[in-house]
Structures are given as structure tokens and as C-alpha cells.
PDB file of N, CA and C in Angstrom:
ATOM      1  N   MET A   1     -30.741   7.831  17.693  1.00 89.00           N
ATOM      2  CA  MET A   1     -29.479   7.457  18.291  1.00 89.00           C
ATOM      3  C   MET A   1     -28.325   7.868  17.376  1.00 89.00           C
ATOM      4  N   LEU A   2     -28.480   7.675  16.081  1.00 89.00           N
ATOM      5  CA  LEU A   2     -27.395   8.015  15.154  1.00 89.00           C
ATOM      6  C   LEU A   2     -27.085   9.508  15.184  1.00 89.00           C
ATOM      7  N   GLY A   3     -28.120  10.324  15.256  1.00 92.00           N
ATOM      8  CA  GLY A   3     -27.911  11.764  15.331  1.00 92.00           C
ATOM      9  C   GLY A   3     -27.129  12.156  16.572  1.00 92.00           C
ATOM     10  N   LYS A   4     -27.485  11.590  17.714  1.00 94.00           N
ATOM     11  CA  LYS A   4     -26.759  11.867  18.954  1.00 94.00           C
ATOM     12  C   LYS A   4     -25.320  11.398  18.837  1.00 94.00           C
ATOM     13  N   PHE A   5     -25.124  10.220  18.230  1.00 93.00           N
ATOM     14  CA  PHE A   5     -23.771   9.675  18.073  1.00 93.00           C
ATOM     15  C   PHE A   5     -22.913  10.623  17.231  1.00 93.00           C
ATOM     16  N   LEU A   6     -23.430  11.050  16.091  1.00 91.00           N
ATOM     17  CA  LEU A   6     -22.657  11.894  15.188  1.00 91.00           C
ATOM     18  C   LEU A   6     -22.397  13.278  15.764  1.00 91.00           C
ATOM     19  N   ASN A   7     -23.228  13.728  16.691  1.00 93.00           N
ATOM     20  CA  ASN A   7     -23.003  15.014  17.355  1.00 93.00           C
ATOM     21  C   ASN A   7     -22.113  14.896  18.577  1.00 93.00           C
ATOM     22  N   SER A   8     -21.749  13.668  18.954  1.00 91.00           N
ATOM     23  CA  SER A   8     -20.884  13.464  20.115  1.00 91.00           C
ATOM     24  C   SER A   8     -19.417  13.538  19.700  1.00 91.00           C
ATOM     25  N   ALA A   9     -18.550  13.458  20.688  1.00 93.00           N
ATOM     26  CA  ALA A   9     -17.110  13.431  20.430  1.00 93.00           C
ATOM     27  C   ALA A   9     -16.693  11.980  20.234  1.00 93.00           C
ATOM     28  N   TYR A  10     -16.807  11.476  19.021  1.00 95.00           N
ATOM     29  CA  TYR A  10     -16.431  10.090  18.735  1.00 95.00           C
ATOM     30  C   TYR A  10     -15.026  10.056  18.152  1.00 95.00           C
ATOM     31  N   ARG A  11     -14.414   8.879  18.215  1.00 94.00           N
ATOM     32  CA  ARG A  11     -13.084   8.729  17.621  1.00 94.00           C
ATOM     33  C   ARG A  11     -13.152   7.688  16.501  1.00 94.00           C
ATOM     34  N   ILE A  12     -12.201   7.774  15.596  1.00 95.00           N
ATOM     35  CA  ILE A  12     -12.157   6.887  14.436  1.00 95.00           C
ATOM     36  C   ILE A  12     -10.901   6.032  14.514  1.00 95.00           C
ATOM     37  N   GLU A  13     -11.090   4.721  14.345  1.00 94.00           N
ATOM     38  CA  GLU A  13      -9.966   3.782  14.305  1.00 94.00           C
ATOM     39  C   GLU A  13     -10.098   2.939  13.037  1.00 94.00           C
ATOM     40  N   THR A  14      -8.976   2.431  12.548  1.00 93.00           N
ATOM     41  CA  THR A  14      -9.043   1.542  11.397  1.00 93.00           C
ATOM     42  C   THR A  14      -9.490   0.152  11.856  1.00 93.00           C
ATOM     43  N   ALA A  15     -10.215  -0.516  10.984  1.00 90.00           N
ATOM     44  CA  ALA A  15     -10.682  -1.878  11.246  1.00 90.00           C
ATOM     45  C   ALA A  15     -10.190  -2.766  10.098  1.00 90.00           C
ATOM     46  N   ASN A  16     -10.702  -3.959  10.022  1.00 84.00           N
ATOM     47  CA  ASN A  16     -10.290  -4.891   8.970  1.00 84.00           C
ATOM     48  C   ASN A  16     -10.861  -4.515   7.610  1.00 84.00           C
ATOM     49  N   ASP A  17     -10.212  -4.973   6.554  1.00 89.00           N
ATOM     50  CA  ASP A  17     -10.702  -4.848   5.176  1.00 89.00           C
ATOM     51  C   ASP A  17     -10.963  -3.407   4.740  1.00 89.00           C
ATOM     52  N   GLY A  18     -10.175  -2.460   5.215  1.00 90.00           N
ATOM     53  CA  GLY A  18     -10.332  -1.074   4.808  1.00 90.00           C
ATOM     54  C   GLY A  18     -11.523  -0.380   5.427  1.00 90.00           C
ATOM     55  N   ARG A  19     -12.123  -0.967   6.414  1.00 96.00           N
ATOM     56  CA  ARG A  19     -13.247  -0.351   7.108  1.00 96.00           C
ATOM     57  C   ARG A  19     -12.751   0.467   8.288  1.00 96.00           C
ATOM     58  N   TYR A  20     -13.654   1.232   8.867  1.00 97.00           N
ATOM     59  CA  TYR A  20     -13.326   2.068  10.014  1.00 97.00           C
ATOM     60  C   TYR A  20     -14.293   1.807  11.153  1.00 97.00           C
ATOM     61  N   LYS A  21     -13.802   1.998  12.388  1.00 95.00           N
ATOM     62  CA  LYS A  21     -14.628   1.936  13.586  1.00 95.00           C
ATOM     63  C   LYS A  21     -14.821   3.355  14.087  1.00 95.00           C
ATOM     64  N   LEU A  22     -16.062   3.746  14.307  1.00 96.00           N
ATOM     65  CA  LEU A  22     -16.382   5.007  14.950  1.00 96.00           C
ATOM     66  C   LEU A  22     -16.865   4.653  16.345  1.00 96.00           C
ATOM     67  N   ILE A  23     -16.190   5.149  17.359  1.00 96.00           N
ATOM     68  CA  ILE A  23     -16.484   4.783  18.745  1.00 96.00           C
ATOM     69  C   ILE A  23     -16.874   6.038  19.506  1.00 96.00           C
ATOM     70  N   GLY A  24     -18.063   5.997  20.123  1.00 95.00           N
ATOM     71  CA  GLY A  24     -18.550   7.148  20.867  1.00 95.00           C
ATOM     72  C   GLY A  24     -19.552   6.737  21.926  1.00 95.00           C
ATOM     73  N   VAL A  25     -20.007   7.721  22.688  1.00 94.00           N
ATOM     74  CA  VAL A  25     -20.928   7.466  23.799  1.00 94.00           C
ATOM     75  C   VAL A  25     -22.230   8.213  23.558  1.00 94.00           C
ATOM     76  N   VAL A  26     -23.349   7.490  23.713  1.00 95.00           N
ATOM     77  CA  VAL A  26     -24.685   8.075  23.619  1.00 95.00           C
ATOM     78  C   VAL A  26     -25.453   7.671  24.867  1.00 95.00           C
ATOM     79  N   ASP A  27     -25.957   8.655  25.593  1.00 95.00           N
ATOM     80  CA  ASP A  27     -26.737   8.423  26.811  1.00 95.00           C
ATOM     81  C   ASP A  27     -26.019   7.497  27.793  1.00 95.00           C
ATOM     82  N   GLY A  28     -24.705   7.670  27.916  1.00 93.00           N
ATOM     83  CA  GLY A  28     -23.923   6.892  28.874  1.00 93.00           C
ATOM     84  C   GLY A  28     -23.534   5.501  28.417  1.00 93.00           C
ATOM     85  N   VAL A  29     -23.868   5.132  27.198  1.00 94.00           N
ATOM     86  CA  VAL A  29     -23.540   3.804  26.654  1.00 94.00           C
ATOM     87  C   VAL A  29     -22.554   3.983  25.507  1.00 94.00           C
ATOM     88  N   SER A  30     -21.464   3.218  25.521  1.00 95.00           N
ATOM     89  CA  SER A  30     -20.450   3.287  24.476  1.00 95.00           C
ATOM     90  C   SER A  30     -20.862   2.417  23.288  1.00 95.00           C
ATOM     91  N   TRP A  31     -20.833   3.007  22.079  1.00 96.00           N
ATOM     92  CA  TRP A  31     -21.249   2.316  20.863  1.00 96.00           C
ATOM     93  C   TRP A  31     -20.113   2.299  19.844  1.00 96.00           C
ATOM     94  N   THR A  32     -20.104   1.256  19.001  1.00 96.00           N
ATOM     95  CA  THR A  32     -19.158   1.147  17.896  1.00 96.00           C
ATOM     96  C   THR A  32     -19.930   1.007  16.596  1.00 96.00           C
ATOM     97  N   LEU A  33     -19.648   1.876  15.646  1.00 95.00           N
ATOM     98  CA  LEU A  33     -20.210   1.775  14.307  1.00 95.00           C
ATOM     99  C   LEU A  33     -19.081   1.320  13.391  1.00 95.00           C
ATOM    100  N   ILE A  34     -19.322   0.300  12.599  1.00 95.00           N
ATOM    101  CA  ILE A  34     -18.364  -0.130  11.585  1.00 95.00           C
ATOM    102  C   ILE A  34     -18.859   0.420  10.252  1.00 95.00           C
ATOM    103  N   VAL A  35     -18.015   1.206   9.582  1.00 96.00           N
ATOM    104  CA  VAL A  35     -18.402   1.824   8.315  1.00 96.00           C
ATOM    105  C   VAL A  35     -17.403   1.449   7.228  1.00 96.00           C
ATOM    106  N   GLU A  36     -17.875   1.493   5.984  1.00 95.00           N
ATOM    107  CA  GLU A  36     -17.005   1.233   4.831  1.00 95.00           C
ATOM    108  C   GLU A  36     -16.024   2.391   4.658  1.00 95.00           C
ATOM    109  N   SER A  37     -15.066   2.219   3.788  1.00 94.00           N
ATOM    110  CA  SER A  37     -14.026   3.229   3.584  1.00 94.00           C
ATOM    111  C   SER A  37     -14.589   4.538   3.033  1.00 94.00           C
ATOM    112  N   ASP A  38     -15.788   4.506   2.450  1.00 94.00           N
ATOM    113  CA  ASP A  38     -16.392   5.749   1.955  1.00 94.00           C
ATOM    114  C   ASP A  38     -16.954   6.613   3.084  1.00 94.00           C
ATOM    115  N   MET A  39     -16.974   6.063   4.311  1.00 91.00           N
ATOM    116  CA  MET A  39     -17.451   6.745   5.522  1.00 91.00           C
ATOM    117  C   MET A  39     -18.936   7.076   5.482  1.00 91.00           C
ATOM    118  N   TYR A  40     -19.689   6.524   4.514  1.00 92.00           N
ATOM    119  CA  TYR A  40     -21.136   6.744   4.417  1.00 92.00           C
ATOM    120  C   TYR A  40     -21.926   5.465   4.644  1.00 92.00           C
ATOM    121  N   THR A  41     -21.355   4.336   4.282  1.00 95.00           N
ATOM    122  CA  THR A  41     -22.056   3.060   4.352  1.00 95.00           C
ATOM    123  C   THR A  41     -21.808   2.402   5.703  1.00 95.00           C
ATOM    124  N   VAL A  42     -22.882   2.258   6.501  1.00 94.00           N
ATOM    125  CA  VAL A  42     -22.771   1.625   7.813  1.00 94.00           C
ATOM    126  C   VAL A  42     -22.915   0.124   7.638  1.00 94.00           C
ATOM    127  N   VAL A  43     -21.947  -0.642   8.150  1.00 94.00           N
ATOM    128  CA  VAL A  43     -21.967  -2.096   8.067  1.00 94.00           C
ATOM    129  C   VAL A  43     -22.714  -2.678   9.253  1.00 94.00           C
ATOM    130  N   THR A  44     -22.372  -2.225  10.459  1.00 94.00           N
ATOM    131  CA  THR A  44     -23.027  -2.726  11.664  1.00 94.00           C
ATOM    132  C   THR A  44     -22.871  -1.726  12.802  1.00 94.00           C
ATOM    133  N   VAL A  45     -23.749  -1.844  13.781  1.00 94.00           N
ATOM    134  CA  VAL A  45     -23.697  -1.026  14.993  1.00 94.00           C
ATOM    135  C   VAL A  45     -23.814  -1.974  16.174  1.00 94.00           C
ATOM    136  N   ARG A  46     -22.959  -1.770  17.181  1.00 95.00           N
ATOM    137  CA  ARG A  46     -23.013  -2.624  18.365  1.00 95.00           C
ATOM    138  C   ARG A  46     -22.500  -1.846  19.557  1.00 95.00           C
ATOM    139  N   GLN A  47     -22.822  -2.376  20.753  1.00 95.00           N
ATOM    140  CA  GLN A  47     -22.244  -1.783  21.947  1.00 95.00           C
ATOM    141  C   GLN A  47     -20.750  -2.093  21.978  1.00 95.00           C
ATOM    142  N   SER A  48     -19.965  -1.127  22.377  1.00 95.00           N
ATOM    143  CA  SER A  48     -18.514  -1.314  22.454  1.00 95.00           C
ATOM    144  C   SER A  48     -18.159  -2.314  23.527  1.00 95.00           C
ATOM    145  N   HIS A  49     -17.020  -2.952  23.342  1.00 90.00           N
ATOM    146  CA  HIS A  49     -16.546  -3.906  24.335  1.00 90.00           C
ATOM    147  C   HIS A  49     -15.026  -3.852  24.409  1.00 90.00           C
ATOM    148  N   GLY A  50     -14.479  -4.408  25.466  1.00 83.00           N
ATOM    149  CA  GLY A  50     -13.018  -4.491  25.624  1.00 83.00           C
ATOM    150  C   GLY A  50     -12.347  -3.144  25.581  1.00 83.00           C
ATOM    151  N   GLY A  51     -11.330  -3.026  24.767  1.00 80.00           N
ATOM    152  CA  GLY A  51     -10.538  -1.804  24.666  1.00 80.00           C
ATOM    153  C   GLY A  51     -11.166  -0.715  23.819  1.00 80.00           C
ATOM    154  N   GLU A  52     -12.386  -0.903  23.366  1.00 83.00           N
ATOM    155  CA  GLU A  52     -13.031   0.087  22.504  1.00 83.00           C
ATOM    156  C   GLU A  52     -13.664   1.235  23.279  1.00 83.00           C
ATOM    157  N   THR A  53     -13.799   1.111  24.568  1.00 70.00           N
ATOM    158  CA  THR A  53     -14.501   2.145  25.322  1.00 70.00           C
ATOM    159  C   THR A  53     -13.679   3.390  25.508  1.00 70.00           C
TER     160      THR A  53
END
């Protein structure tokens, strides 16, 4: 799933505490990855909700 996500057209938004949200679609489902400011450390992955789609 991560490979498909990173090869998709995802967008980056700022989140709390210097983290970033990567929002993209894999197999028709919208996902949000929260990553640290180094853009390598994944904090959490969840299905997108609300205005994140």
C-alpha cells in the first residue's frame, strides 16, 4: 500500500507540532499519512476524513 501511495499524486499539508500530512488515494480509498518533519519517519496512517479528501 505504501508503494502505491508514494507513486500516486498525493498532496502535502502542514499538521501540528512540525509534522506533515500526506494525503492521497490508493485503490479508490483516500489515506492520510502523518510524518515527522524529516519526511522519513511515519507517525501514523489512517483513512482520510472530513476536508482531507
